[in-house]
CSV table of C-alpha atoms in Angstrom, one decimal:
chain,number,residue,atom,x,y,z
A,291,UNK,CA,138.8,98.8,117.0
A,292,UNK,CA,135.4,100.0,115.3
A,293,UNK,CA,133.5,102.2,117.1
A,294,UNK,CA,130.3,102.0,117.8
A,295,UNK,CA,128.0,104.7,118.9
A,296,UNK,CA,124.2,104.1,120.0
A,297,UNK,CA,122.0,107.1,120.6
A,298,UNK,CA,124.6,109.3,121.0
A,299,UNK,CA,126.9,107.1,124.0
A,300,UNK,CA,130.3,105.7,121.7
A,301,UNK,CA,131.4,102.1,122.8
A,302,UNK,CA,134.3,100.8,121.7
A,303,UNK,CA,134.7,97.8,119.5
A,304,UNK,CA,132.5,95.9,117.5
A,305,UNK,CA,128.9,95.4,118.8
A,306,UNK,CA,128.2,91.7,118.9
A,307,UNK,CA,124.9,90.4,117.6
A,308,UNK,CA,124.1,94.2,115.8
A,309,UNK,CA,121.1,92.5,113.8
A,310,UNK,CA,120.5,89.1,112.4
A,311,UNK,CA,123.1,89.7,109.8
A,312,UNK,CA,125.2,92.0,110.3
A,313,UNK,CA,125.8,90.8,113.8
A,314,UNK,CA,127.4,87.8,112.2
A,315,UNK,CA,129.7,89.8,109.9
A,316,UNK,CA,130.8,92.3,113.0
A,317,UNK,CA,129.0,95.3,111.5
A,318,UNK,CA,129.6,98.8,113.0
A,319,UNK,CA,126.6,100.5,114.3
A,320,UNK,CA,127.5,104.6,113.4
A,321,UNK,CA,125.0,106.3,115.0
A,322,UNK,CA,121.1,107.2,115.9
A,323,UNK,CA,119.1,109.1,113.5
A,324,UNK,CA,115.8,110.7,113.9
A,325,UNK,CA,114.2,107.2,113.4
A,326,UNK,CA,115.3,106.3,116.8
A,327,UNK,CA,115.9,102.7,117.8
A,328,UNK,CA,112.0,102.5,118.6
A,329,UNK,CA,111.6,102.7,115.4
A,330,UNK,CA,113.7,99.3,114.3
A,331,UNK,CA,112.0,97.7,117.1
A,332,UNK,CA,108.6,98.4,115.3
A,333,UNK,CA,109.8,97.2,112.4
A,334,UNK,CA,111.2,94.0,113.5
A,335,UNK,CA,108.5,93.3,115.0
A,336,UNK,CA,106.9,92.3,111.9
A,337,UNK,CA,109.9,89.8,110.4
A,338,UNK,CA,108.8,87.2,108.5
A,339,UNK,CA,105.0,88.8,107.7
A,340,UNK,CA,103.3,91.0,105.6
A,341,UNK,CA,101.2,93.5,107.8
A,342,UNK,CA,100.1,95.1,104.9
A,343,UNK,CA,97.8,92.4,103.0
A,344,UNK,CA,99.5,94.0,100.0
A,345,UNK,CA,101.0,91.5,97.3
A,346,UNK,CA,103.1,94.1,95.1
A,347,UNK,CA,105.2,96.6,96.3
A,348,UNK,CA,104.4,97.6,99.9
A,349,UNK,CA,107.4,98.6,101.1
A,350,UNK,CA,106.4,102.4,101.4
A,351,UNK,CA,103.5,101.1,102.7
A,352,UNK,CA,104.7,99.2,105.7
A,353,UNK,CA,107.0,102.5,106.1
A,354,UNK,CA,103.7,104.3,106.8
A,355,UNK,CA,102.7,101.8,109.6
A,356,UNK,CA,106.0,101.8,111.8
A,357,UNK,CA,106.1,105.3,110.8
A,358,UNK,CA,102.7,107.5,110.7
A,359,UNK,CA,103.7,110.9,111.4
A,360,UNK,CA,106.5,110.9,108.8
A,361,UNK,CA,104.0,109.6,106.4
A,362,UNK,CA,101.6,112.3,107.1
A,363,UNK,CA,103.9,114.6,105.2
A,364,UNK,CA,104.7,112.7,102.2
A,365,UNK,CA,102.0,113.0,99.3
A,366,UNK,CA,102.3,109.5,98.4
A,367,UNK,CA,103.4,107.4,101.4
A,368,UNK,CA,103.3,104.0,99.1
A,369,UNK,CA,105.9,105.5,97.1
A,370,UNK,CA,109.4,104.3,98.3
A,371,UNK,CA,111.4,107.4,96.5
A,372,UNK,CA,108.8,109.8,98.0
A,373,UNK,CA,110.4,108.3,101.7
A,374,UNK,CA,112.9,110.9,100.3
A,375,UNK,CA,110.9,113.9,101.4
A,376,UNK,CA,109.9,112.9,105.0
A,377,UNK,CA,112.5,114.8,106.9
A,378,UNK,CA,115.7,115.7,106.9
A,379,UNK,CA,118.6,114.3,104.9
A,380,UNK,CA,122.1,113.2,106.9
A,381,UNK,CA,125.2,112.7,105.2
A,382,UNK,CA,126.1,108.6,105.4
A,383,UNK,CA,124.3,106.0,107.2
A,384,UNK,CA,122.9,106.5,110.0
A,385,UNK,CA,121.1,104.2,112.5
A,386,UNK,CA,117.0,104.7,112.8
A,387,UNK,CA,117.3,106.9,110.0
A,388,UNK,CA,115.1,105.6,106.7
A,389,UNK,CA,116.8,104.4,103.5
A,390,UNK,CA,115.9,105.1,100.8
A,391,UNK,CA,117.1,103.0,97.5
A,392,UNK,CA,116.8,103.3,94.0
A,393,UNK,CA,116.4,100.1,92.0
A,394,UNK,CA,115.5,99.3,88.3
A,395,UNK,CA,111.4,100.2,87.9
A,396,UNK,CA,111.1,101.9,90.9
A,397,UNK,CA,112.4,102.0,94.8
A,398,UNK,CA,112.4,100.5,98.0
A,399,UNK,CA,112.8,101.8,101.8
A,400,UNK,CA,112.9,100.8,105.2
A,401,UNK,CA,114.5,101.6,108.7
A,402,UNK,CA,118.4,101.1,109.1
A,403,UNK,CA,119.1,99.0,111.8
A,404,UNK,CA,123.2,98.8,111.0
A,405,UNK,CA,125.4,100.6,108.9
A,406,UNK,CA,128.1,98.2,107.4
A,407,UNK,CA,131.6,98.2,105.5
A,408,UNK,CA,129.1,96.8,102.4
A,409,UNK,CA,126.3,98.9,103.0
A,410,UNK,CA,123.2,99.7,105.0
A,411,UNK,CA,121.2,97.0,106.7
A,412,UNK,CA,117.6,97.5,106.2
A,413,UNK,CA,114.3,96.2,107.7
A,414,UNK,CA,111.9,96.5,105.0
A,415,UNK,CA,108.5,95.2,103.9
A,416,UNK,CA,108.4,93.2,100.8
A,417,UNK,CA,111.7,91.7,101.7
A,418,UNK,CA,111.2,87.9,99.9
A,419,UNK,CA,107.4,89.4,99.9
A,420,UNK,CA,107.8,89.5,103.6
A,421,UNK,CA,109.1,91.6,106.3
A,422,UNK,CA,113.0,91.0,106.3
A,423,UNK,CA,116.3,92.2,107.3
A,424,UNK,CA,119.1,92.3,104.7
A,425,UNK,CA,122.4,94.4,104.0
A,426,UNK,CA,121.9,96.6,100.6
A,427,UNK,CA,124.9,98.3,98.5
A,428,UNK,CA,125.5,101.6,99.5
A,429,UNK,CA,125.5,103.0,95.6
A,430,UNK,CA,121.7,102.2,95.6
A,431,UNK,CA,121.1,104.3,98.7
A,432,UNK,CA,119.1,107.9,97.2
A,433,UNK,CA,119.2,109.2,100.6
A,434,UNK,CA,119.1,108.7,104.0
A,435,UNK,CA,116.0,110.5,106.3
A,436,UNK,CA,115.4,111.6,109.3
A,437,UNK,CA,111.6,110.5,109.5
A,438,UNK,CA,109.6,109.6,112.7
């Protein structure tokens, strides 16, 4: 049995219904960064919108509205890679933590509500140009933050 551990208290087995999608393919939740899971509710909040108003690359940008304090230290919040130097860096995925990805022309980033066998799940801005949830490949992951 997977284990699954949420803000520090281990369950065992597979959490059902961890997330739209990775609920469905019994994805293991690993643990609770500095993000916290206040943090994924702010974000999912906003599924299926753009907050922003932006029509080009706003992920970093919606970062900086579920996430204002971490922002505050990052010269260019609208950046996705500079979501690498909000806060500390952990090891693997970790829940509430930010991802941060690198992808061809650039970056993308958001809040990791699940950590599965394929990769992180992410809520992210600019997700099909809206606010969406999706599991990423875990070779495109820069780094994962600590960033509230």
């Amino acid at each position: 049995n997977p284990i699954v551990s949420i803000v520090g208290e281990t369950i065992g087995g597979v959490l059902p219904g961890a997330g739209t999608v990775a609920g469905k393919l019994g994805a293991r939740i690993a643990g609770t960064g500095g993000g916290t899971l206040s943090q994924i509710a702010r974000a999912m909040k906003h599924l299926g919108t753009n907050p922003t108003g932006w029509r080009r690359v706003w992920c970093g940008r919606f970062m900086a509205m579920i996430a204002p304090n971490a922002a505050a230290r990052i010269r260019n919040p609208n950046m996705a890679k500079d979501w690498a130097n909000a806060g500390p860096h952990y090891s693997g995925c970790t829940v509430g933590s930010v991802a941060v990805l690198g992808r061809r022309g650039g970056g993308h980033v958001g809040v990791v509500s699940a950590c599965t066998a394929a990769g992180p799940q992410i809520v992210s801005g600019n997700h099909g140009h809206r606010v969406g949830e999706g599991i990423y490949p875990a070779g495109r992951v820069i780094a994962y933050v600590g960033a509230t």
